[in-house]
CSV table of C-alpha atoms in Angstrom, one decimal:
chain,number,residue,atom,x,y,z
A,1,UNK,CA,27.1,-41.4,-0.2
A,2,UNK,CA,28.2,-37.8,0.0
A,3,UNK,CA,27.6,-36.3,3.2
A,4,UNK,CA,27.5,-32.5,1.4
A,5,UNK,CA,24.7,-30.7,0.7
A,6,UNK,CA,24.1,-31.2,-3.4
A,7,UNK,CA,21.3,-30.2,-6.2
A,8,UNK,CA,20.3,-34.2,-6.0
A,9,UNK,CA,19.6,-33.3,-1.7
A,10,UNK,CA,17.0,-30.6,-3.2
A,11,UNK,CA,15.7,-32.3,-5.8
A,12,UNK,CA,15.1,-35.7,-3.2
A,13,UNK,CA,13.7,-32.5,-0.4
A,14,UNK,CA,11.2,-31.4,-3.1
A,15,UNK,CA,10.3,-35.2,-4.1
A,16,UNK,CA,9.7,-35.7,-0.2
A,17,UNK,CA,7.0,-32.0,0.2
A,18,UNK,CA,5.2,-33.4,-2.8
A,19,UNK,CA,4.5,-37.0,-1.8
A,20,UNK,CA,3.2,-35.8,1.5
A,21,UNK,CA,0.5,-32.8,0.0
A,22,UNK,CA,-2.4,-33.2,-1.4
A,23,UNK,CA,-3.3,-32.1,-5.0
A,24,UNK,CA,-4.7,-28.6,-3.4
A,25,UNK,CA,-1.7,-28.4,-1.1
A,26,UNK,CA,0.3,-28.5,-4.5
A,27,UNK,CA,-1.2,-26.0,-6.2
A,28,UNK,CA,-1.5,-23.5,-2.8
A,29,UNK,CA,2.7,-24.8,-2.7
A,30,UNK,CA,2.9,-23.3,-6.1
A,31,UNK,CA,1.0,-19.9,-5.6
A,32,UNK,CA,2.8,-19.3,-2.8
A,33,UNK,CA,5.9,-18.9,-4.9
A,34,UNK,CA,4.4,-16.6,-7.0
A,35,UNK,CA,4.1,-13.8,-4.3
A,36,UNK,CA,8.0,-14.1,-4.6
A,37,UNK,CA,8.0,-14.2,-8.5
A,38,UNK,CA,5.3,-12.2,-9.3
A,39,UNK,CA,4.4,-14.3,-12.2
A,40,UNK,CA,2.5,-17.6,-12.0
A,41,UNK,CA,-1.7,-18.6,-11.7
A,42,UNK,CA,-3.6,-16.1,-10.3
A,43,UNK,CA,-6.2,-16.9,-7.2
A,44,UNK,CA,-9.3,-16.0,-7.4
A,45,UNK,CA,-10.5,-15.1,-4.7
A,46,UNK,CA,-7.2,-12.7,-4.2
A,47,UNK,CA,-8.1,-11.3,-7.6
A,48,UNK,CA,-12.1,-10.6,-6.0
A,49,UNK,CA,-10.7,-8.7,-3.0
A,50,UNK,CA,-8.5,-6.5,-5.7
A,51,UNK,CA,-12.0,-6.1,-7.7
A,52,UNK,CA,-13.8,-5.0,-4.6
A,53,UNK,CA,-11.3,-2.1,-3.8
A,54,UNK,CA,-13.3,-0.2,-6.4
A,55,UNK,CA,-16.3,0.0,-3.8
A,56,UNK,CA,-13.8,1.0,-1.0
A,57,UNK,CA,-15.8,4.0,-0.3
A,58,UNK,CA,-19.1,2.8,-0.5
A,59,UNK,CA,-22.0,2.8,1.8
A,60,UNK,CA,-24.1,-0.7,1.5
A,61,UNK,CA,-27.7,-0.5,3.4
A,62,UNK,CA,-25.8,-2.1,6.7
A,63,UNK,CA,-24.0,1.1,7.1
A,64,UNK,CA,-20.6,0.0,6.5
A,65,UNK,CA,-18.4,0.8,3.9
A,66,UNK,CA,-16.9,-1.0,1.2
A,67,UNK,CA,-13.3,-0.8,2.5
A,68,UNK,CA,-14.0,-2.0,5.9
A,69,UNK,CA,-16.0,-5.1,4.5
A,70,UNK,CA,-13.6,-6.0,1.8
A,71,UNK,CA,-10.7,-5.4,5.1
A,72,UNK,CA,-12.7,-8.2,7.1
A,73,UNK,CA,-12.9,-10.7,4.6
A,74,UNK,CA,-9.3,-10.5,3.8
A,75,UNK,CA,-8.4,-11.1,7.6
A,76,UNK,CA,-10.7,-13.8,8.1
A,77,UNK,CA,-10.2,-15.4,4.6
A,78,UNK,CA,-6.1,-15.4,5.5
A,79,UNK,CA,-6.5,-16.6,8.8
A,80,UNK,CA,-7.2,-20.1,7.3
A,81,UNK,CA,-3.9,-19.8,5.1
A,82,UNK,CA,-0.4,-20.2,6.8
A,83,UNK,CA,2.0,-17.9,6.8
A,84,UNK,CA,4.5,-17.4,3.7
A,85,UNK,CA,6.7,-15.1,5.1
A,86,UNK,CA,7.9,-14.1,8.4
A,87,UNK,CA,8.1,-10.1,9.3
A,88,UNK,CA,11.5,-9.2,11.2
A,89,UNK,CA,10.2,-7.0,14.1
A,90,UNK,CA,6.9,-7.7,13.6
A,91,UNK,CA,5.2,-7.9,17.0
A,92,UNK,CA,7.0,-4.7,18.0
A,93,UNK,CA,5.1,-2.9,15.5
A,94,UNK,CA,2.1,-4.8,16.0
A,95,UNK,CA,2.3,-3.2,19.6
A,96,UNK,CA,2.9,0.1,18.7
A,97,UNK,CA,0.3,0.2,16.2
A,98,UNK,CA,-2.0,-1.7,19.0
A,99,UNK,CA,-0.9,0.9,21.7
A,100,UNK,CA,-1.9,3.8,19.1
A,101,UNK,CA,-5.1,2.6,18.9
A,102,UNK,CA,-5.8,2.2,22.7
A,103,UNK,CA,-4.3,5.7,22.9
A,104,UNK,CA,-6.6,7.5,20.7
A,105,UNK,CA,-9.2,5.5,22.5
A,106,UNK,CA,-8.7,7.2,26.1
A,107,UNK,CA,-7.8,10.4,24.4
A,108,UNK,CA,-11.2,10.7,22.7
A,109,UNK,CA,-12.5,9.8,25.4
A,110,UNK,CA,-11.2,12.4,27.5
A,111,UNK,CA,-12.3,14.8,24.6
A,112,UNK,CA,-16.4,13.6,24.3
A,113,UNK,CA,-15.8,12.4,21.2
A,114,UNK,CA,-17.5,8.9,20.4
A,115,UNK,CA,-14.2,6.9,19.1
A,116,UNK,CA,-15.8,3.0,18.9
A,117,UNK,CA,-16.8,2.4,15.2
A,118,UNK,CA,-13.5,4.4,13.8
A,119,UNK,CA,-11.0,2.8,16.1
A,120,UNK,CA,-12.6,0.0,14.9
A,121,UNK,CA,-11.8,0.9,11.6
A,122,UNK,CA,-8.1,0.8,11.9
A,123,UNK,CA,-8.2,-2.2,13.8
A,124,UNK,CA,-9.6,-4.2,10.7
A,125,UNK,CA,-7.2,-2.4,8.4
A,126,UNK,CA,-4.1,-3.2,10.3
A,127,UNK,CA,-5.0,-6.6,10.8
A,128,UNK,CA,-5.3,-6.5,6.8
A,129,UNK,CA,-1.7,-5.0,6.3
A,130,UNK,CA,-0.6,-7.8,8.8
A,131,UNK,CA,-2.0,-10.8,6.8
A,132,UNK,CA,-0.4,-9.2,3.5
A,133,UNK,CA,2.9,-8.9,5.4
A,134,UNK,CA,3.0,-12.3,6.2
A,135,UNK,CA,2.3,-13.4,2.6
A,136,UNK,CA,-1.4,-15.0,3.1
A,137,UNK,CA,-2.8,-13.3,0.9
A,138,UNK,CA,-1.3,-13.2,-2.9
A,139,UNK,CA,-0.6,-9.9,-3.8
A,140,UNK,CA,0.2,-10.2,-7.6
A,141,UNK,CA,-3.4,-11.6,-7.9
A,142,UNK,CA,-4.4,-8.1,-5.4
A,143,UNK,CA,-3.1,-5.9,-7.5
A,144,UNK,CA,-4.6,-7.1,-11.1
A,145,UNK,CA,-7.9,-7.3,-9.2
A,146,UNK,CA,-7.3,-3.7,-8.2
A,147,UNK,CA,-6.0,-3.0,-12.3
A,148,UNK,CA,-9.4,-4.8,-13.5
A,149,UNK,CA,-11.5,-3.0,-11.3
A,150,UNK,CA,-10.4,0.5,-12.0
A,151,UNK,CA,-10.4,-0.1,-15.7
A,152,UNK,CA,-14.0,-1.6,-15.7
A,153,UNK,CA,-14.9,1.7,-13.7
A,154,UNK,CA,-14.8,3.3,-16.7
A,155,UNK,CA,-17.7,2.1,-18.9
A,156,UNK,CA,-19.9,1.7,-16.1
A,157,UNK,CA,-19.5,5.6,-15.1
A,158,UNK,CA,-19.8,6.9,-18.9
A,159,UNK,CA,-22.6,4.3,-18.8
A,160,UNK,CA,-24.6,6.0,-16.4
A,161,UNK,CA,-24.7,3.1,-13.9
A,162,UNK,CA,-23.2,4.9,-10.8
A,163,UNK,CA,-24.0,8.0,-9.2
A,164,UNK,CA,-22.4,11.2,-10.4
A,165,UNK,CA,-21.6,13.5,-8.0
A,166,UNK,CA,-18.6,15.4,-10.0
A,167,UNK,CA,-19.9,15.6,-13.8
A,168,UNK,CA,-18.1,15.3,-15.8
A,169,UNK,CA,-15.3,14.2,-14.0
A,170,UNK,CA,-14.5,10.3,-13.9
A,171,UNK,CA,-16.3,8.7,-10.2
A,172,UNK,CA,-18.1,5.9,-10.5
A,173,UNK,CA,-17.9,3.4,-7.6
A,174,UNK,CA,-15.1,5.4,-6.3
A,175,UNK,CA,-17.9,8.2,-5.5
A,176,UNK,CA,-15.4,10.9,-5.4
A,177,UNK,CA,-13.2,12.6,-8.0
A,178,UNK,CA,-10.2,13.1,-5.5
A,179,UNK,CA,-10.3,9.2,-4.3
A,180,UNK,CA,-10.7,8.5,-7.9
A,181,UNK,CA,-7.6,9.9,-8.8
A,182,UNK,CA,-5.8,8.0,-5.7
A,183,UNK,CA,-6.5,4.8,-6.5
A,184,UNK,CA,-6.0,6.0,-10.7
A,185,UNK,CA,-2.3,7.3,-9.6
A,186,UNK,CA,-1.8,3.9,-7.3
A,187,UNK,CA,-2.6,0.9,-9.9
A,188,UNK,CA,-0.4,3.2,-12.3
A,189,UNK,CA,2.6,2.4,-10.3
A,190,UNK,CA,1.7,-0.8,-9.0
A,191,UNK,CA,0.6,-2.2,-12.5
A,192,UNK,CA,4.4,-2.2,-13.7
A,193,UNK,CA,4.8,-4.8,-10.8
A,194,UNK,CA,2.6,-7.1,-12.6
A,195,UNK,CA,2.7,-6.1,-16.3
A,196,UNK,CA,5.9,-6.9,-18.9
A,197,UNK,CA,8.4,-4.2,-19.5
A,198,UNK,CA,7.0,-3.7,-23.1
A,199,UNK,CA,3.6,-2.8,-21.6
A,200,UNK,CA,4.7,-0.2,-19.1
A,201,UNK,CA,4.8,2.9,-21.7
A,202,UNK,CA,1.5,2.4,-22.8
A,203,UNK,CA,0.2,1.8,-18.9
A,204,UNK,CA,2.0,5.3,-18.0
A,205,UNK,CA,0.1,6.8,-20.5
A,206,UNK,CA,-3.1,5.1,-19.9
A,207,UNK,CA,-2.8,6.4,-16.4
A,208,UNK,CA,-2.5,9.8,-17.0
A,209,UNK,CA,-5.4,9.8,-19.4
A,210,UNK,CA,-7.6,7.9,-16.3
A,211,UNK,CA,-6.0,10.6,-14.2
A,212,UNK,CA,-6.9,13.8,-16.1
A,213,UNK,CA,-10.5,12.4,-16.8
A,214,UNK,CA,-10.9,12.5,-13.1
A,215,UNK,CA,-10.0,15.9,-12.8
A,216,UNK,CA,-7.7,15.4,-9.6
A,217,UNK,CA,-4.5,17.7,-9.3
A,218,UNK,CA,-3.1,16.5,-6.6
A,219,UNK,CA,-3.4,12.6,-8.2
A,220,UNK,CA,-1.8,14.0,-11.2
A,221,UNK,CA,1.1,15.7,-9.6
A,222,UNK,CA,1.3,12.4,-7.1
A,223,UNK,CA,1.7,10.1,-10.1
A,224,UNK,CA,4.6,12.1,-11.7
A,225,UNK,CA,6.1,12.2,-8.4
A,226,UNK,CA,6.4,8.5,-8.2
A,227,UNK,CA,7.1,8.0,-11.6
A,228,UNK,CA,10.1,10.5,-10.9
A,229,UNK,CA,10.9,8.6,-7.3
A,230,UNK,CA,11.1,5.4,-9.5
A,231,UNK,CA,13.6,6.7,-11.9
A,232,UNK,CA,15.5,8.9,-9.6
A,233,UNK,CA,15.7,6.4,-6.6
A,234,UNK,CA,18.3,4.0,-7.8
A,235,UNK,CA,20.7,6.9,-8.5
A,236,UNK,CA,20.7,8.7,-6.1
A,237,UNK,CA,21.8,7.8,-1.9
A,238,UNK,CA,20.3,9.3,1.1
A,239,UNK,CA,21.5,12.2,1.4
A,240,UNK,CA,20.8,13.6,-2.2
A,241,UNK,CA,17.3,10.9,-1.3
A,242,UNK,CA,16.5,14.1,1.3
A,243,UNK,CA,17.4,16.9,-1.1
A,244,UNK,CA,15.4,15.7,-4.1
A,245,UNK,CA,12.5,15.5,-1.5
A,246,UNK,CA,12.9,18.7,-0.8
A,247,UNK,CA,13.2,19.8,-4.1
A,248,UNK,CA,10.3,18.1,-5.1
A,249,UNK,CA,8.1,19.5,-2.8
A,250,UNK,CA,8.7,23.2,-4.0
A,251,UNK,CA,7.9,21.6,-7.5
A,252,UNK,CA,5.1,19.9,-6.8
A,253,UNK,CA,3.5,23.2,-4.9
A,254,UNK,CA,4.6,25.6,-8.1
A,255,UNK,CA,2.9,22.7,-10.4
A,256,UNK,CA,-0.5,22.5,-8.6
A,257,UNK,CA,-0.8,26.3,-8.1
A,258,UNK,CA,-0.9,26.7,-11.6
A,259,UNK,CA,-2.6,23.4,-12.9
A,260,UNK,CA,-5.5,25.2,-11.2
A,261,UNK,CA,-5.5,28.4,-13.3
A,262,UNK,CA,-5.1,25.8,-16.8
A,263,UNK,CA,-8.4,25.9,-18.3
A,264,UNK,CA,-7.7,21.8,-19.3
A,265,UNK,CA,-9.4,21.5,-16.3
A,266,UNK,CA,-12.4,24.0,-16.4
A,267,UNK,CA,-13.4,26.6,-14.9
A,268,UNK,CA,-12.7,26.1,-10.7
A,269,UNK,CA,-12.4,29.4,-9.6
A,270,UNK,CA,-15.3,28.7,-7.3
A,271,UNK,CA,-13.6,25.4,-5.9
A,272,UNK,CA,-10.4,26.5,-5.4
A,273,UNK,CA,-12.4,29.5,-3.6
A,274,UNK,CA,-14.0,26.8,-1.5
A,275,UNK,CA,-10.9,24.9,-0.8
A,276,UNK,CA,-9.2,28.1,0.3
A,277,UNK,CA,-11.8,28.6,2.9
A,278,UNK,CA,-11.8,24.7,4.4
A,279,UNK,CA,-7.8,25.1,4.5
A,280,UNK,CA,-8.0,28.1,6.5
A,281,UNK,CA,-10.4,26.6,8.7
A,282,UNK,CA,-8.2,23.8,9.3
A,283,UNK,CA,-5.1,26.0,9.8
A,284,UNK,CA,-7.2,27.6,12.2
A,285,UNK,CA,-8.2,24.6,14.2
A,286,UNK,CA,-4.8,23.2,14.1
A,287,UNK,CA,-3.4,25.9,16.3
A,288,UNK,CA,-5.9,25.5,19.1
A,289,UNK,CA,-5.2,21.5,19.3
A,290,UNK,CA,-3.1,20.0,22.1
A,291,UNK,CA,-0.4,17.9,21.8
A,292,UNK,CA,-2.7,14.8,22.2
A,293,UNK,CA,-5.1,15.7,19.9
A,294,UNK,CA,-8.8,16.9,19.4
A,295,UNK,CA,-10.1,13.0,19.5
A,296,UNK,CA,-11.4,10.9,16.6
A,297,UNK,CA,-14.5,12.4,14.4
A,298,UNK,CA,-13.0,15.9,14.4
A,299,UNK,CA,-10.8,16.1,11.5
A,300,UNK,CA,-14.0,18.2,9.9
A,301,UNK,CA,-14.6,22.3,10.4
A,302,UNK,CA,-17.6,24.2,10.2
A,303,UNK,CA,-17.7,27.0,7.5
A,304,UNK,CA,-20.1,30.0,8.2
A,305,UNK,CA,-21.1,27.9,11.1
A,306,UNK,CA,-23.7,26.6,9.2
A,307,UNK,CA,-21.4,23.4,6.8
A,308,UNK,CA,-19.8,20.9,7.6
A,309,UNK,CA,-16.7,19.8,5.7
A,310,UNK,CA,-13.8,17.6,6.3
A,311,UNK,CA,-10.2,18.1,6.1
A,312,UNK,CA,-8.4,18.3,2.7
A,313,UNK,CA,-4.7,17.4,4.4
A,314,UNK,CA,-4.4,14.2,6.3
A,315,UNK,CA,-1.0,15.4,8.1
A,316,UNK,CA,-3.2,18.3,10.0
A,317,UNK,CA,-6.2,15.3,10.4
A,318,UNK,CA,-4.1,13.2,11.7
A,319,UNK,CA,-2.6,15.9,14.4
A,320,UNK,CA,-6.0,17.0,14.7
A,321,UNK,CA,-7.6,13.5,15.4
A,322,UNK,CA,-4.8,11.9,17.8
A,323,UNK,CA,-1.8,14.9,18.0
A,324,UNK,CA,1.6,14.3,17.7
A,325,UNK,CA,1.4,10.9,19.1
A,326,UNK,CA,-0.6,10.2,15.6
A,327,UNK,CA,1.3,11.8,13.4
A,328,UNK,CA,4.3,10.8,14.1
A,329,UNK,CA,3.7,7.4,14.4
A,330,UNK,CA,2.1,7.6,11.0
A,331,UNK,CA,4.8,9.7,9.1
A,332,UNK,CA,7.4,7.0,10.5
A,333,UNK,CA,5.1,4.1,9.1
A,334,UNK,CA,5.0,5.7,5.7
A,335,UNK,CA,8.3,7.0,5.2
A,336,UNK,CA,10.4,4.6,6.9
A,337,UNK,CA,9.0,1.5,6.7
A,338,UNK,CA,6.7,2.2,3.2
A,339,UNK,CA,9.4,4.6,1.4
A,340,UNK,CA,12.5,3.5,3.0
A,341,UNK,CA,13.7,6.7,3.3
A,342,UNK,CA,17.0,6.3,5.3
A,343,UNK,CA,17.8,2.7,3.4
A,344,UNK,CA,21.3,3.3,2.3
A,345,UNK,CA,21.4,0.9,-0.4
A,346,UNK,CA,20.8,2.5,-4.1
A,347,UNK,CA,20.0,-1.1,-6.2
A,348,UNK,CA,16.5,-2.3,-4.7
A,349,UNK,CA,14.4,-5.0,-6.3
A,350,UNK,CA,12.3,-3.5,-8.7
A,351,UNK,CA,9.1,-4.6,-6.9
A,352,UNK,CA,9.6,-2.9,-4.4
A,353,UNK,CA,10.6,0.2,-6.4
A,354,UNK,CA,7.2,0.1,-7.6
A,355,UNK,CA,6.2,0.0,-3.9
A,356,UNK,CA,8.2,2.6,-2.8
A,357,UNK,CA,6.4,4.8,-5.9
A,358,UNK,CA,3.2,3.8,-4.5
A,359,UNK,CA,4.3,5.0,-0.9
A,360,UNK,CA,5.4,8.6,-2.6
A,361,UNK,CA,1.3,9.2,-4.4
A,362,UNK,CA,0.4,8.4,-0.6
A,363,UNK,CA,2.2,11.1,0.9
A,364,UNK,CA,1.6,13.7,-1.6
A,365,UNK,CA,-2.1,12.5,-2.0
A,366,UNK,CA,-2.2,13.5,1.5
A,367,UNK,CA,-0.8,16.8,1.2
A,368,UNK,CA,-4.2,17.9,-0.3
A,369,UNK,CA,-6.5,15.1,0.4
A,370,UNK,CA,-8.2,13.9,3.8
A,371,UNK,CA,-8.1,10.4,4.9
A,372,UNK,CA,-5.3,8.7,3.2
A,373,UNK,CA,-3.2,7.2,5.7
A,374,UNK,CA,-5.8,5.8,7.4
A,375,UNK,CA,-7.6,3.4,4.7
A,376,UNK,CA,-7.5,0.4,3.1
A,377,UNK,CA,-5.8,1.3,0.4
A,378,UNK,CA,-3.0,2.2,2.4
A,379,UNK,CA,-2.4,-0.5,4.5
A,380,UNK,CA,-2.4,-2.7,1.7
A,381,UNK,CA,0.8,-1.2,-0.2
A,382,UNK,CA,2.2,-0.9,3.8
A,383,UNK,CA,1.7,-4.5,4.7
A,384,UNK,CA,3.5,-5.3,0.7
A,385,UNK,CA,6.4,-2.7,1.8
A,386,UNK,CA,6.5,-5.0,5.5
A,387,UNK,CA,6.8,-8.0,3.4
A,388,UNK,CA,9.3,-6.8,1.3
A,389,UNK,CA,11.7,-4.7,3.5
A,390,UNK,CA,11.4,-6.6,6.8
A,391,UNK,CA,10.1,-10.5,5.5
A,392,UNK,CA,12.0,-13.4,5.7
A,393,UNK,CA,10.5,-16.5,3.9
A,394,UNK,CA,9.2,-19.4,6.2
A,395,UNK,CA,10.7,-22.9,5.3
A,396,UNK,CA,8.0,-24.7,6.8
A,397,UNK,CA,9.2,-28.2,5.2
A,398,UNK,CA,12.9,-27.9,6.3
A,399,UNK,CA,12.3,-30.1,9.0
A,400,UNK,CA,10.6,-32.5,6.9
A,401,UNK,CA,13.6,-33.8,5.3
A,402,UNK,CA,14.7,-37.6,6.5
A,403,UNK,CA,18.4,-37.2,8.6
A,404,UNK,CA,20.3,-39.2,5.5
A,405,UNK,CA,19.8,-36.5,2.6
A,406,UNK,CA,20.9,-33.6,5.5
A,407,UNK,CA,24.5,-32.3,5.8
A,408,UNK,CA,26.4,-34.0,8.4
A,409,UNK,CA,27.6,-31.7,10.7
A,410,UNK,CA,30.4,-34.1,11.8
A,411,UNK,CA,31.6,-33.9,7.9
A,412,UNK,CA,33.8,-30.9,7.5
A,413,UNK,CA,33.3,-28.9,4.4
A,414,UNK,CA,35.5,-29.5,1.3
A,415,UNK,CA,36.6,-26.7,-0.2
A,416,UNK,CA,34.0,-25.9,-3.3
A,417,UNK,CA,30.8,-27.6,-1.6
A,418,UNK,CA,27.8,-25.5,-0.8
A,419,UNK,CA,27.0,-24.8,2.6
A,420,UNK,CA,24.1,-27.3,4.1
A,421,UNK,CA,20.3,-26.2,3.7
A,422,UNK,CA,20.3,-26.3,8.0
A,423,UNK,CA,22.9,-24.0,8.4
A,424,UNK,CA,22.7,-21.3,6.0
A,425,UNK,CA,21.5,-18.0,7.2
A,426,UNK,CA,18.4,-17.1,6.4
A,427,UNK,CA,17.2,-15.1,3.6
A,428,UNK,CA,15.2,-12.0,3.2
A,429,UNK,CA,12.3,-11.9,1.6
A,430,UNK,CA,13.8,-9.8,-1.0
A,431,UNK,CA,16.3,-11.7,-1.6
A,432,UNK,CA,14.3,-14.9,-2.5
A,433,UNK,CA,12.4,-12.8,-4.9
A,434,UNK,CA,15.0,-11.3,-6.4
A,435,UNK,CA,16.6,-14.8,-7.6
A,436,UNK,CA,13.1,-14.9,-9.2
A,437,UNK,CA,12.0,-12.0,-10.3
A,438,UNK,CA,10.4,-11.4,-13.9
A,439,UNK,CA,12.8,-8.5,-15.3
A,440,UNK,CA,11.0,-5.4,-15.8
């Protein structure tokens, strides 16, 4: 018998995993691979927690919202499933993120500011981003949830079945326009993950029609941003990476200044009126905050000293909130880690091209919107950019194999023979996927 490690070896290793699983474990063996393929059976209850991110801004009767109950679920639910997928640097950033939480603890503390129920709050939706990047939780089925909630959003507004707080622009269970458009500008680049290349066109579009009929700006100009990272990204390296940024930005401002004056989008004299007023209420309060921060609860102003509104920029709420220990923490999460900004190769996966278009309507969501680092939402496409950029799959039946259909180590290698299963290095994430990945 040949001592080398051979196709039959693998086909006699698989023989082996099956004979020893039940018929569940099978099909759970199965899905598994399908977070690396991105094609395959959809689970359920995955495809229920995608649903449920239409309600992530909901208030039920218990007082807690949508995102933080769907964010608990998700943790509890995946701490019953092993681990796919093993995160390189993982518990280092599980400390950091840990030790920004305990920070913003003592300084809102310090401040008066009650900190308890928000702190919280990121707690759950870390954990979340954890059990994603460790491939519990089967993000193809996630993200057609998310697709078949948002799309089902819209016959139940126009139905009259939600609350309208914007008329006539498109809410539903989202409540607000501006979140609306998020979520509208993030399944638009995370649906051409899931969806056949001959679909993607007619996705784009629908998109942008789901966009405008929310009446959000910013979404709009987020979603052509990452449509433009996702074209522009794999021709271009770092440094011209940092200059198109740049570039962008200057476009992006030009676009939105005059999207507001285009009467597509009715009359909004008065809130763009309003909006100057918060921002210059937040610039305001900016420059009086300390380089650790205001504490949590005060990324709001008061105008006229009478109402209360909160921040329209999450870069200034987060400085506000937890200073520069905050921001910087998160601005390195997102752009590093999420966008990838410094990754010197120019050919990525496409997956995680879609990601990385994702991570871009993030940052420029936040540019004129409050809250976005900090959600569920976020976390999710963070904990699919950990999986992707820093996972390395778990061969949890390696060991399983008898010592007779295993390389001999005493048996040098003839020239031509593959490298034995035991020895060979391991291998990203991405690079599993990409040996499996459905063109697109």
């Amino acid at each position: 018998m040949s001592s080398v490690y051979s196709p039959a070896h693998e086909a006699a290793r698989q023989a082996l995993k099956e004979e020893q699983q039940t018929p569940i474990e099978r099909r759970l063996d199965r899905v598994g691979k399908s977070v690396a393929s991105w094609w395959g059976p959809i689970v359920v209850v995955d495809f229920l927690f995608g649903v449920s991110l239409i309600v992530v801004m909901w208030t039920f009767k218990a007082g807690f919202p949508g995102g933080v109950i769907t964010a608990a679920a998700m943790v509890m639910y995946g701490a019953f499933r092993r681990a796919l997928v093993r995160v390189k640097w993982g518990g280092i950033l599980l400390l950091v993120m840990f030790g920004l939480l305990a920070f913003l603890a003592v300084e809102s503390q310090h401040n008066g500011m009650p900190w308890l129920q928000r702190d919280f709050k990121f707690f759950l939706i870390l954990l979340a981003a954890a059990v994603i990047a460790t491939g519990r939780i089967n993000v193809r089925s996630l993200i057609i949830g998310g697709m078949v909630g948002a799309i089902l959003n819209v016959p139940v507004y126009y139905l009259h079945l939600t609350p309208d707080f914007y008329p006539p622009y498109l809410t539903g269970f989202y409540g607000d326009k501006n979140v609306a458009g998020m979520y509208y500008a993030l399944w638009g680049c995370l649906g051409l993950s899931v969806l056949p290349k001959r679909w993607h066109r007619w996705w784009i579009a629908a998109s942008f029609v789901l966009l405008f009929l929310t009446g959000s700006r910013t979404s709009l100009a987020a979603y052509g941003a990452g449509l433009a990272w996702m074209y522009l990204r794999p021709r271009t390296g770092v440094t011209f990476r940092l200059g198109l940024g740049a570039i962008g930005y200057f476009i992006l401002k030009y676009l939105m200044e005059n999207l507001s004056q285009s009467s597509a989008f009715g009359d909004r004299k008065g809130d763009d009126w309003f909006r100057h007023q918060i921002e210059e209420a937040m610039t305001a309060k900016t420059h009086v905050t300390p380089w650790y921060g205001l504490g949590l609860n005060q990324g709001k102003v008061l105008l006229g000293g009478v109402r209360e509104a909160f921040f329209h920029n999450s870069y200034q709420q987060a400085f506000v909130e937890g200073g520069w220990p905050f921001l910087l923490i998160v601005i390195i999460a997102f752009m590093v880690i999420g966008l990838g900004i410094f990754d010197r190769r120019v050919v990525i996966p496409p997956v995680l091209l879609r990601l990385e278009g994702s991570v871009v309507v993030l940052l420029v969501c936040a540019w004129k919107l409050g809250e976005v680092f900090m959600t569920l939402g976020a976390f999710i496409i963070l904990g699919m950019c950990m999986a992707h950029r820093l996972g390395v799959p778990r061969s949890i039946f390696r060991d399983a194999v008898p010592a007779h259909l295993q390389a001999s180590s005493a048996q040098p290698l003839r020239a031509g023979s593959q490298v034995p299963a035991t020895e060979r290095a391991p291998r990203t994430y991405l690079q599993e996927q990409q040996d499996v990945d459905v063109p697109v």
